[in-house]
mmCIF file of C-alpha atoms and ligand atoms in Angstrom:
data_model
loop_
_atom_site.group_PDB
_atom_site.id
_atom_site.type_symbol
_atom_site.label_atom_id
_atom_site.label_comp_id
_atom_site.label_asym_id
_atom_site.label_seq_id
_atom_site.Cartn_x
_atom_site.Cartn_y
_atom_site.Cartn_z
ATOM 1 C CA UNK A 8 -78.473 -44.833 -213.386
ATOM 2 C CA UNK A 9 -76.848 -44.334 -210.015
ATOM 3 C CA UNK A 10 -75.676 -40.851 -209.295
ATOM 4 C CA UNK A 11 -71.938 -40.437 -209.132
ATOM 5 C CA UNK A 12 -70.682 -38.788 -205.985
ATOM 6 C CA UNK A 13 -68.705 -35.602 -206.437
ATOM 7 C CA UNK A 14 -65.173 -35.242 -205.150
ATOM 8 C CA UNK A 15 -66.466 -33.119 -202.305
ATOM 9 C CA UNK A 16 -69.121 -35.662 -201.348
ATOM 10 C CA UNK A 17 -66.601 -38.495 -201.450
ATOM 11 C CA UNK A 18 -64.091 -36.592 -199.330
ATOM 12 C CA UNK A 19 -66.550 -35.452 -196.687
ATOM 13 C CA UNK A 20 -68.227 -38.870 -196.570
ATOM 14 C CA UNK A 21 -64.909 -40.621 -195.984
ATOM 15 C CA UNK A 22 -63.785 -38.156 -193.348
ATOM 16 C CA UNK A 23 -67.123 -38.642 -191.588
ATOM 17 C CA UNK A 24 -66.452 -42.402 -191.558
ATOM 18 C CA UNK A 25 -69.339 -43.255 -193.872
ATOM 19 C CA UNK A 26 -68.799 -46.871 -194.977
ATOM 20 C CA UNK A 27 -70.966 -46.704 -198.068
ATOM 21 C CA UNK A 28 -68.920 -43.755 -199.291
ATOM 22 C CA UNK A 29 -65.700 -45.531 -198.330
ATOM 23 C CA UNK A 30 -66.686 -48.573 -200.386
ATOM 24 C CA UNK A 31 -67.553 -46.371 -203.350
ATOM 25 C CA UNK A 32 -64.230 -44.578 -203.003
ATOM 26 C CA UNK A 33 -62.292 -47.845 -202.973
ATOM 27 C CA UNK A 34 -64.160 -48.946 -206.093
ATOM 28 C CA UNK A 35 -63.159 -45.642 -207.662
ATOM 29 C CA UNK A 36 -59.446 -46.067 -206.885
ATOM 30 C CA UNK A 37 -59.579 -49.629 -208.169
ATOM 31 C CA UNK A 38 -61.088 -48.523 -211.462
ATOM 32 C CA UNK A 39 -58.877 -48.573 -214.534
ATOM 33 C CA UNK A 40 -60.941 -46.032 -216.482
ATOM 34 C CA UNK A 41 -58.849 -42.912 -217.201
ATOM 35 C CA UNK A 42 -61.592 -40.527 -216.011
ATOM 36 C CA UNK A 43 -61.848 -42.445 -212.735
ATOM 37 C CA UNK A 44 -58.092 -42.341 -212.284
ATOM 38 C CA UNK A 45 -58.170 -38.534 -212.427
ATOM 39 C CA UNK A 46 -60.851 -38.386 -209.779
ATOM 40 C CA UNK A 47 -59.137 -41.049 -207.648
ATOM 41 C CA UNK A 48 -55.909 -39.063 -207.722
ATOM 42 C CA UNK A 49 -57.730 -35.911 -206.620
ATOM 43 C CA UNK A 50 -59.486 -37.824 -203.851
ATOM 44 C CA UNK A 51 -56.228 -39.255 -202.537
ATOM 45 C CA UNK A 52 -54.694 -35.818 -202.548
ATOM 46 C CA UNK A 53 -57.633 -34.518 -200.527
ATOM 47 C CA UNK A 54 -57.581 -37.235 -197.884
ATOM 48 C CA UNK A 55 -53.788 -37.580 -197.574
ATOM 49 C CA UNK A 56 -53.487 -35.073 -194.693
ATOM 50 C CA UNK A 57 -55.875 -37.286 -192.723
ATOM 51 C CA UNK A 58 -53.829 -40.474 -193.105
ATOM 52 C CA UNK A 59 -50.815 -41.924 -191.364
ATOM 53 C CA UNK A 60 -52.196 -42.416 -187.878
ATOM 54 C CA UNK A 61 -53.247 -46.059 -188.270
ATOM 55 C CA UNK A 62 -51.062 -49.058 -187.596
ATOM 56 C CA UNK A 63 -50.650 -51.122 -190.747
ATOM 57 C CA UNK A 64 -50.342 -54.872 -190.287
ATOM 58 C CA UNK A 65 -49.619 -57.416 -193.017
ATOM 59 C CA UNK A 66 -50.747 -61.016 -192.494
ATOM 60 C CA UNK A 67 -49.766 -63.929 -194.673
ATOM 61 C CA UNK A 68 -49.617 -67.731 -194.728
ATOM 62 C CA UNK A 69 -50.363 -70.592 -197.085
ATOM 63 C CA UNK A 70 -53.973 -71.477 -197.972
ATOM 64 C CA UNK A 71 -55.615 -73.269 -195.078
ATOM 65 C CA UNK A 72 -53.148 -72.082 -192.421
ATOM 66 C CA UNK A 73 -55.993 -70.280 -190.689
ATOM 67 C CA UNK A 74 -55.681 -66.651 -191.795
ATOM 68 C CA UNK A 75 -59.400 -65.928 -191.944
ATOM 69 C CA UNK A 76 -60.112 -67.645 -188.639
ATOM 70 C CA UNK A 77 -57.204 -65.796 -187.024
ATOM 71 C CA UNK A 78 -58.265 -62.417 -188.391
ATOM 72 C CA UNK A 79 -61.780 -63.019 -187.149
ATOM 73 C CA UNK A 80 -60.604 -63.786 -183.590
ATOM 74 C CA UNK A 81 -57.929 -61.083 -183.646
ATOM 75 C CA UNK A 82 -60.293 -58.524 -185.135
ATOM 76 C CA UNK A 83 -62.979 -59.166 -182.549
ATOM 77 C CA UNK A 84 -60.321 -58.905 -179.833
ATOM 78 C CA UNK A 85 -59.177 -55.537 -181.186
ATOM 79 C CA UNK A 86 -62.659 -54.091 -181.499
ATOM 80 C CA UNK A 87 -63.451 -55.198 -177.944
ATOM 81 C CA UNK A 88 -60.431 -53.082 -176.988
ATOM 82 C CA UNK A 89 -61.927 -49.988 -178.614
ATOM 83 C CA UNK A 90 -60.051 -50.276 -181.898
ATOM 84 C CA UNK A 91 -61.568 -49.761 -185.287
ATOM 85 C CA UNK A 92 -60.299 -52.245 -187.799
ATOM 86 C CA UNK A 93 -60.239 -52.444 -191.588
ATOM 87 C CA UNK A 94 -59.265 -55.692 -193.324
ATOM 88 C CA UNK A 95 -58.127 -55.604 -196.953
ATOM 89 C CA UNK A 96 -57.254 -58.790 -198.772
ATOM 90 C CA UNK A 97 -54.977 -59.318 -201.728
ATOM 91 C CA UNK A 98 -55.630 -62.693 -203.214
ATOM 92 C CA UNK A 99 -53.613 -63.345 -206.362
ATOM 93 C CA UNK A 100 -55.543 -66.561 -206.931
ATOM 94 C CA UNK A 101 -59.027 -65.096 -206.642
ATOM 95 C CA UNK A 102 -59.054 -64.304 -210.338
ATOM 96 C CA UNK A 103 -58.844 -67.985 -211.116
ATOM 97 C CA UNK A 104 -60.972 -69.526 -208.416
ATOM 98 C CA UNK A 105 -63.511 -66.773 -207.762
ATOM 99 C CA UNK A 106 -64.322 -68.834 -204.700
ATOM 100 C CA UNK A 107 -62.023 -67.737 -201.964
ATOM 101 C CA UNK A 108 -63.535 -64.316 -201.419
ATOM 102 C CA UNK A 109 -66.985 -65.760 -200.955
ATOM 103 C CA UNK A 110 -65.507 -68.358 -198.635
ATOM 104 C CA UNK A 111 -63.804 -65.671 -196.592
ATOM 105 C CA UNK A 112 -66.981 -63.725 -196.141
ATOM 106 C CA UNK A 113 -68.631 -66.695 -194.515
ATOM 107 C CA UNK A 114 -65.566 -67.545 -192.454
ATOM 108 C CA UNK A 115 -65.280 -64.043 -191.071
ATOM 109 C CA UNK A 116 -68.964 -63.955 -190.352
ATOM 110 C CA UNK A 117 -68.962 -62.381 -186.924
ATOM 111 C CA UNK A 118 -66.280 -59.857 -187.848
ATOM 112 C CA UNK A 119 -68.173 -58.794 -190.945
ATOM 113 C CA UNK A 120 -71.156 -57.958 -188.735
ATOM 114 C CA UNK A 121 -69.020 -56.097 -186.216
ATOM 115 C CA UNK A 122 -69.801 -52.366 -186.425
ATOM 116 C CA UNK A 123 -66.184 -51.466 -185.682
ATOM 117 C CA UNK A 124 -64.755 -53.645 -188.436
ATOM 118 C CA UNK A 125 -64.749 -53.207 -192.188
ATOM 119 C CA UNK A 126 -63.796 -56.039 -194.549
ATOM 120 C CA UNK A 127 -62.949 -55.462 -198.169
ATOM 121 C CA UNK A 128 -61.590 -58.028 -200.640
ATOM 122 C CA UNK A 129 -59.371 -56.433 -203.262
ATOM 123 C CA UNK A 130 -60.365 -56.346 -206.871
ATOM 124 C CA UNK A 131 -58.453 -58.917 -208.829
ATOM 125 C CA UNK A 132 -56.323 -56.746 -211.042
ATOM 126 C CA UNK A 133 -54.645 -57.978 -214.162
ATOM 127 C CA UNK A 134 -51.236 -57.755 -212.546
ATOM 128 C CA UNK A 135 -50.131 -58.327 -209.007
ATOM 129 C CA UNK A 136 -48.374 -54.980 -209.022
ATOM 130 C CA UNK A 137 -51.665 -53.390 -210.011
ATOM 131 C CA UNK A 138 -53.540 -55.032 -207.174
ATOM 132 C CA UNK A 139 -50.909 -54.017 -204.668
ATOM 133 C CA UNK A 140 -50.890 -50.463 -205.945
ATOM 134 C CA UNK A 141 -54.622 -50.141 -205.364
ATOM 135 C CA UNK A 142 -54.454 -51.852 -201.988
ATOM 136 C CA UNK A 143 -52.087 -49.189 -200.700
ATOM 137 C CA UNK A 144 -54.539 -46.538 -201.807
ATOM 138 C CA UNK A 145 -57.510 -48.398 -200.345
ATOM 139 C CA UNK A 146 -55.630 -48.567 -197.035
ATOM 140 C CA UNK A 147 -55.149 -44.796 -197.050
ATOM 141 C CA UNK A 148 -58.861 -44.295 -197.646
ATOM 142 C CA UNK A 149 -59.611 -46.541 -194.653
ATOM 143 C CA UNK A 150 -57.214 -44.529 -192.503
ATOM 144 C CA UNK A 151 -58.891 -41.285 -193.479
ATOM 145 C CA UNK A 152 -62.232 -42.899 -192.601
ATOM 146 C CA UNK A 153 -60.995 -43.307 -189.044
ATOM 147 C CA UNK A 154 -59.884 -46.945 -188.835
ATOM 148 C CA UNK A 155 -56.915 -47.195 -186.527
ATOM 149 C CA UNK A 156 -55.741 -50.681 -187.460
ATOM 150 C CA UNK A 157 -55.424 -51.731 -191.079
ATOM 151 C CA UNK A 158 -54.851 -55.409 -191.796
ATOM 152 C CA UNK A 159 -53.681 -56.362 -195.266
ATOM 153 C CA UNK A 160 -54.049 -60.072 -195.831
ATOM 154 C CA UNK A 161 -52.428 -62.057 -198.582
ATOM 155 C CA UNK A 162 -51.845 -65.677 -199.498
ATOM 156 C CA UNK A 163 -48.350 -67.060 -199.096
ATOM 157 C CA UNK A 164 -47.171 -67.344 -202.635
ATOM 158 C CA UNK A 165 -44.070 -65.167 -202.557
ATOM 159 C CA UNK A 166 -44.599 -62.218 -204.842
ATOM 160 C CA UNK A 167 -47.551 -60.683 -203.058
ATOM 161 C CA UNK A 168 -45.733 -60.797 -199.716
ATOM 162 C CA UNK A 169 -43.060 -58.445 -200.955
ATOM 163 C CA UNK A 170 -45.748 -56.075 -202.181
ATOM 164 C CA UNK A 171 -47.519 -56.173 -198.812
ATOM 165 C CA UNK A 172 -44.284 -55.895 -196.821
ATOM 166 C CA UNK A 173 -43.737 -52.648 -198.708
ATOM 167 C CA UNK A 174 -46.923 -51.099 -197.387
ATOM 168 C CA UNK A 175 -47.147 -52.214 -193.770
ATOM 169 C CA UNK A 176 -45.473 -51.369 -190.473
ATOM 170 C CA UNK A 177 -45.605 -54.898 -189.129
ATOM 171 C CA UNK A 178 -45.573 -58.256 -190.884
ATOM 172 C CA UNK A 179 -47.136 -61.382 -189.380
ATOM 173 C CA UNK A 180 -46.514 -64.841 -190.799
ATOM 174 C CA UNK A 181 -48.868 -67.674 -189.887
ATOM 175 C CA UNK A 182 -47.500 -71.201 -190.060
ATOM 176 C CA UNK A 183 -48.611 -74.743 -189.317
ATOM 177 C CA UNK A 184 -46.753 -77.002 -186.945
ATOM 178 C CA UNK A 185 -45.044 -80.031 -188.366
ATOM 179 C CA UNK A 186 -45.973 -79.468 -191.964
ATOM 180 C CA UNK A 187 -42.378 -78.979 -193.082
ATOM 181 C CA UNK A 188 -41.211 -75.904 -194.900
ATOM 182 C CA UNK A 189 -41.544 -77.451 -198.351
ATOM 183 C CA UNK A 190 -45.080 -78.475 -197.641
ATOM 184 C CA UNK A 191 -45.972 -75.017 -196.502
ATOM 185 C CA UNK A 192 -44.411 -73.502 -199.578
ATOM 186 C CA UNK A 193 -42.872 -70.814 -197.429
ATOM 187 C CA UNK A 194 -39.660 -69.464 -198.787
ATOM 188 C CA UNK A 195 -36.824 -68.374 -196.558
ATOM 189 C CA UNK A 196 -37.299 -64.851 -197.864
ATOM 190 C CA UNK A 197 -40.811 -64.681 -196.454
ATOM 191 C CA UNK A 198 -39.713 -65.937 -193.065
ATOM 192 C CA UNK A 199 -37.068 -63.235 -193.094
ATOM 193 C CA UNK A 200 -39.744 -60.600 -193.630
ATOM 194 C CA UNK A 201 -41.754 -61.664 -190.579
ATOM 195 C CA UNK A 202 -41.692 -59.610 -187.383
ATOM 196 C CA UNK A 203 -43.713 -62.261 -185.583
ATOM 197 C CA UNK A 204 -44.259 -65.842 -186.654
ATOM 198 C CA UNK A 205 -47.374 -67.497 -185.277
ATOM 199 C CA UNK A 206 -47.888 -71.262 -185.214
ATOM 200 C CA UNK A 207 -51.636 -71.624 -185.743
ATOM 201 C CA UNK A 208 -54.105 -74.268 -184.587
ATOM 202 C CA UNK A 209 -52.207 -74.874 -181.332
ATOM 203 C CA UNK A 210 -55.056 -76.807 -179.763
ATOM 204 C CA UNK A 211 -56.008 -80.402 -179.015
ATOM 205 C CA UNK A 212 -53.548 -82.934 -180.365
ATOM 206 C CA UNK A 213 -51.670 -80.209 -182.142
ATOM 207 C CA UNK A 214 -50.528 -78.452 -178.974
ATOM 208 C CA UNK A 215 -47.343 -80.450 -178.485
ATOM 209 C CA UNK A 216 -46.305 -80.208 -182.095
ATOM 210 C CA UNK A 217 -46.886 -76.448 -181.971
ATOM 211 C CA UNK A 218 -44.593 -76.054 -178.961
ATOM 212 C CA UNK A 219 -41.896 -78.015 -180.782
ATOM 213 C CA UNK A 220 -42.351 -75.868 -183.874
ATOM 214 C CA UNK A 221 -41.747 -72.754 -181.752
ATOM 215 C CA UNK A 222 -38.325 -74.091 -180.776
ATOM 216 C CA UNK A 223 -37.506 -75.081 -184.370
ATOM 217 C CA UNK A 224 -38.490 -71.769 -185.894
ATOM 218 C CA UNK A 225 -36.859 -69.719 -183.148
ATOM 219 C CA UNK A 226 -33.658 -71.547 -183.961
ATOM 220 C CA UNK A 227 -34.127 -71.021 -187.710
ATOM 221 C CA UNK A 228 -34.712 -67.299 -187.242
ATOM 222 C CA UNK A 229 -31.444 -66.945 -185.337
ATOM 223 C CA UNK A 230 -29.612 -67.970 -188.476
ATOM 224 C CA UNK A 231 -30.905 -64.963 -190.404
ATOM 225 C CA UNK A 232 -29.218 -61.584 -190.612
ATOM 226 C CA UNK A 233 -30.493 -59.170 -187.957
ATOM 227 C CA UNK A 234 -33.212 -57.027 -189.593
ATOM 228 C CA UNK A 235 -32.967 -53.261 -190.114
ATOM 229 C CA UNK A 236 -35.737 -52.725 -187.567
ATOM 230 C CA UNK A 237 -33.441 -53.870 -184.761
ATOM 231 C CA UNK A 238 -36.307 -56.077 -183.598
ATOM 232 C CA UNK A 239 -35.756 -59.759 -182.920
ATOM 233 C CA UNK A 240 -38.562 -61.719 -184.546
ATOM 234 C CA UNK A 241 -40.707 -63.657 -182.085
ATOM 235 C CA UNK A 242 -42.275 -67.066 -182.559
ATOM 236 C CA UNK A 243 -45.560 -67.704 -180.778
ATOM 237 C CA UNK A 244 -48.489 -70.109 -180.846
ATOM 238 C CA UNK A 245 -52.191 -69.427 -181.037
ATOM 239 C CA UNK A 246 -55.522 -71.122 -181.387
ATOM 240 C CA UNK A 247 -58.018 -68.906 -183.088
ATOM 241 C CA UNK A 248 -60.728 -71.487 -182.469
ATOM 242 C CA UNK A 249 -60.146 -71.466 -178.718
ATOM 243 C CA UNK A 250 -59.229 -67.791 -178.594
ATOM 244 C CA UNK A 251 -55.826 -68.525 -177.123
ATOM 245 C CA UNK A 252 -52.684 -66.537 -177.804
ATOM 246 C CA UNK A 253 -54.583 -63.740 -179.523
ATOM 247 C CA UNK A 254 -53.892 -61.101 -176.857
ATOM 248 C CA UNK A 255 -50.246 -62.190 -176.803
ATOM 249 C CA UNK A 256 -49.901 -61.571 -180.530
ATOM 250 C CA UNK A 257 -51.355 -58.100 -180.074
ATOM 251 C CA UNK A 258 -48.968 -57.420 -177.168
ATOM 252 C CA UNK A 259 -46.037 -58.374 -179.374
ATOM 253 C CA UNK A 260 -47.259 -55.971 -182.041
ATOM 254 C CA UNK A 261 -47.508 -53.162 -179.491
ATOM 255 C CA UNK A 262 -43.982 -53.960 -178.302
ATOM 256 C CA UNK A 263 -42.752 -53.875 -181.882
ATOM 257 C CA UNK A 264 -44.399 -50.520 -182.451
ATOM 258 C CA UNK A 265 -42.861 -49.014 -179.325
ATOM 259 C CA UNK A 266 -39.450 -50.460 -180.142
ATOM 260 C CA UNK A 267 -39.356 -49.216 -183.731
ATOM 261 C CA UNK A 268 -40.801 -45.807 -182.896
ATOM 262 C CA UNK A 269 -38.071 -45.346 -180.297
ATOM 263 C CA UNK A 270 -35.219 -46.354 -182.578
ATOM 264 C CA UNK A 271 -36.533 -44.373 -185.550
ATOM 265 C CA UNK A 272 -37.129 -47.354 -187.815
ATOM 266 C CA UNK A 273 -40.908 -46.931 -187.878
ATOM 267 C CA UNK A 274 -40.810 -43.506 -189.476
ATOM 268 C CA UNK A 275 -37.823 -44.281 -191.701
ATOM 269 C CA UNK A 276 -39.605 -47.368 -193.024
ATOM 270 C CA UNK A 277 -42.702 -45.337 -193.897
ATOM 271 C CA UNK A 278 -40.565 -42.797 -195.713
ATOM 272 C CA UNK A 279 -38.965 -45.564 -197.770
ATOM 273 C CA UNK A 280 -42.379 -47.034 -198.485
ATOM 274 C CA UNK A 281 -43.674 -43.689 -199.702
ATOM 275 C CA UNK A 282 -40.720 -43.505 -202.041
ATOM 276 C CA UNK A 283 -41.511 -46.986 -203.345
ATOM 277 C CA UNK A 284 -45.088 -45.831 -203.862
ATOM 278 C CA UNK A 285 -43.869 -42.880 -205.894
ATOM 279 C CA UNK A 286 -41.935 -45.113 -208.268
ATOM 280 C CA UNK A 287 -44.829 -47.560 -208.519
ATOM 281 C CA UNK A 288 -47.063 -44.693 -209.599
ATOM 282 C CA UNK A 289 -44.470 -43.308 -211.976
ATOM 283 C CA UNK A 290 -44.020 -46.729 -213.527
ATOM 284 C CA UNK A 291 -47.757 -47.075 -213.884
ATOM 285 C CA UNK A 292 -48.019 -43.718 -215.651
ATOM 286 C CA UNK A 293 -45.124 -44.577 -217.943
ATOM 287 C CA UNK A 294 -46.788 -47.854 -218.896
ATOM 288 C CA UNK A 295 -50.012 -46.008 -219.605
ATOM 289 C CA UNK A 296 -48.218 -43.448 -221.739
ATOM 290 C CA UNK A 297 -46.542 -46.214 -223.720
ATOM 291 C CA UNK A 298 -49.801 -48.109 -224.199
ATOM 292 C CA UNK A 299 -51.632 -45.019 -225.378
ATOM 293 C CA UNK A 300 -49.111 -44.249 -228.115
ATOM 294 C CA UNK A 301 -49.929 -46.243 -231.193
ATOM 295 C CA UNK A 302 -46.684 -45.454 -232.979
ATOM 296 C CA UNK A 303 -44.660 -46.560 -229.998
ATOM 297 C CA UNK A 304 -46.786 -49.694 -229.680
ATOM 298 C CA UNK A 305 -45.981 -50.698 -233.226
ATOM 299 C CA UNK A 306 -42.292 -50.076 -232.735
ATOM 300 C CA UNK A 307 -42.310 -52.072 -229.492
ATOM 301 C CA UNK A 308 -43.997 -55.005 -231.225
ATOM 302 C CA UNK A 309 -41.377 -54.967 -233.952
ATOM 303 C CA UNK A 310 -38.526 -54.777 -231.443
ATOM 304 C CA UNK A 311 -40.057 -57.546 -229.335
ATOM 305 C CA UNK A 312 -40.041 -59.849 -232.371
ATOM 306 C CA UNK A 313 -36.381 -59.074 -233.088
ATOM 307 C CA UNK A 314 -35.388 -59.794 -229.496
ATOM 308 C CA UNK A 315 -37.477 -62.966 -229.417
ATOM 309 C CA UNK A 316 -35.807 -64.331 -232.515
ATOM 310 C CA UNK A 317 -32.372 -63.342 -231.279
ATOM 311 C CA UNK A 318 -31.637 -60.966 -234.158
ATOM 312 C CA UNK A 319 -31.238 -58.045 -231.792
ATOM 313 C CA UNK A 320 -29.974 -57.795 -228.225
ATOM 314 C CA UNK A 321 -32.448 -56.862 -225.504
ATOM 315 C CA UNK A 322 -30.220 -53.983 -224.484
ATOM 316 C CA UNK A 323 -30.087 -52.467 -227.965
ATOM 317 C CA UNK A 324 -33.862 -52.839 -228.365
ATOM 318 C CA UNK A 325 -34.460 -51.200 -224.997
ATOM 319 C CA UNK A 326 -32.254 -48.295 -226.023
ATOM 320 C CA UNK A 327 -34.263 -47.914 -229.227
ATOM 321 C CA UNK A 328 -37.487 -47.956 -227.231
ATOM 322 C CA UNK A 329 -36.197 -45.240 -224.929
ATOM 323 C CA UNK A 330 -35.040 -43.099 -227.843
ATOM 324 C CA UNK A 331 -38.470 -43.282 -229.445
ATOM 325 C CA UNK A 332 -40.235 -42.794 -226.138
ATOM 326 C CA UNK A 333 -38.431 -39.494 -225.662
ATOM 327 C CA UNK A 334 -39.856 -38.301 -228.969
ATOM 328 C CA UNK A 335 -43.502 -38.605 -227.862
HETATM 329 N N1 GTP B 22 -58.148 -76.705 -184.740
HETATM 330 C C1 GTP B 22 -58.100 -75.505 -185.300
HETATM 331 N N2 GTP B 22 -58.505 -75.345 -186.567
HETATM 332 C C2 GTP B 22 -58.438 -74.118 -187.114
HETATM 333 C C3 GTP B 22 -57.955 -72.998 -186.393
HETATM 334 N N3 GTP B 22 -57.977 -71.911 -187.218
HETATM 335 C C4 GTP B 22 -58.464 -72.348 -188.390
HETATM 336 N N4 GTP B 22 -58.755 -73.652 -188.336
HETATM 337 C C5 GTP B 22 -59.352 -74.477 -189.415
HETATM 338 O O1 GTP B 22 -58.496 -74.516 -190.537
HETATM 339 C C6 GTP B 22 -59.231 -74.434 -191.750
HETATM 340 C C7 GTP B 22 -58.727 -73.293 -192.607
HETATM 341 O O2 GTP B 22 -58.909 -72.070 -191.908
HETATM 342 P P1 GTP B 22 -59.044 -70.674 -192.647
HETATM 343 O O3 GTP B 22 -59.114 -69.648 -191.579
HETATM 344 O O4 GTP B 22 -60.126 -70.723 -193.608
HETATM 345 O O5 GTP B 22 -57.652 -70.611 -193.405
HETATM 346 P P2 GTP B 22 -57.127 -69.539 -194.481
HETATM 347 O O6 GTP B 22 -55.666 -69.425 -194.253
HETATM 348 O O7 GTP B 22 -57.931 -68.308 -194.412
HETATM 349 O O8 GTP B 22 -57.383 -70.273 -195.829
HETATM 350 P P3 GTP B 22 -57.517 -69.644 -197.313
HETATM 351 O O9 GTP B 22 -58.489 -68.499 -197.241
HETATM 352 O O10 GTP B 22 -57.999 -70.771 -198.138
HETATM 353 O O11 GTP B 22 -56.146 -69.195 -197.718
HETATM 354 C C8 GTP B 22 -60.693 -74.282 -191.346
HETATM 355 O O12 GTP B 22 -61.305 -75.528 -191.430
HETATM 356 C C9 GTP B 22 -60.613 -73.817 -189.920
HETATM 357 O O13 GTP B 22 -61.729 -74.217 -189.145
HETATM 358 C C10 GTP B 22 -57.541 -73.195 -185.034
HETATM 359 O O14 GTP B 22 -57.106 -72.285 -184.324
HETATM 360 N N5 GTP B 22 -57.641 -74.469 -184.550
HETATM 361 MG MG1 MG B 23 -59.017 -67.248 -195.884
#
């Protein structure tokens, strides 16, 4: 049997930037075993003072938009500019397909061999909230291990974007030219979250269409409410295959960082996100407490049935649940 690392070994390994230890630590925080959760909590507490210095970037877009190819080009660009990069992916569909993670590994082939980059697909948790919760913690571990850019990638399905938006400083939306919003499955809400919108695959025959899409999306973005960051979202084009527009995207991110650090939004946003994290954790603990109480479980089942059949209102049942919860 493999030897389990102690808390001290995990902490010092992470702080020394040891990738094997980092991977083990992420596996630990992703674990749902109660004894692992204790250790994970202690580990996070220990590394927390060493976090916060990285820039956290969220990247999303529908399947096939070119996320992996973009991250590969962008990641290699960053590392050639002396950055250390960690890429974490949240893929809500990976549970069903099991294929996309394997696919990604091959698509990000050069980045995965890059000594200054670390790629980690997220464990497919049973709930999206669960996955997101662990991704935030995995990101902190990467920060403590010395990575100065953290990319959190997710597929454009809606729910996971909100989760990612809540844990990053900057949100990048990749889109295809001329595919039509319906086709891309992108909801207005996701476009509203984006700090920069990048039209991908702007090469060959696609170039013209991409330029037109820039005008269309710039116009569409003007119709939205100005965001709290005080930053006007930019629309740009790029070709990851031809390595074009990559530096420009990075420059826009740097501009965003400067802008929001100057106007105070950057720090305020992180404070809000930490608060969100607190309630996510509290919720998680509450759920665990409820699940571990057999008596409460039985009562909840009975109340669920009454609400399902319409013989009791949801509000009354919830009040009953709370009353009984207070007794445990
Ligand atoms: N012409 C062109 N094709 C590209 C470019 N970027 C990606 N592609 C192609 O688009 C296809 C999908 O790219 P991926 O990077 O795998 O897209 P993805 O968004 O990661 O897809 P999923 O992981 O399935 O969600 C691949 O066949 C790529 O070769 C680009 O800049 N130009
Ligand atoms: Mg991909």
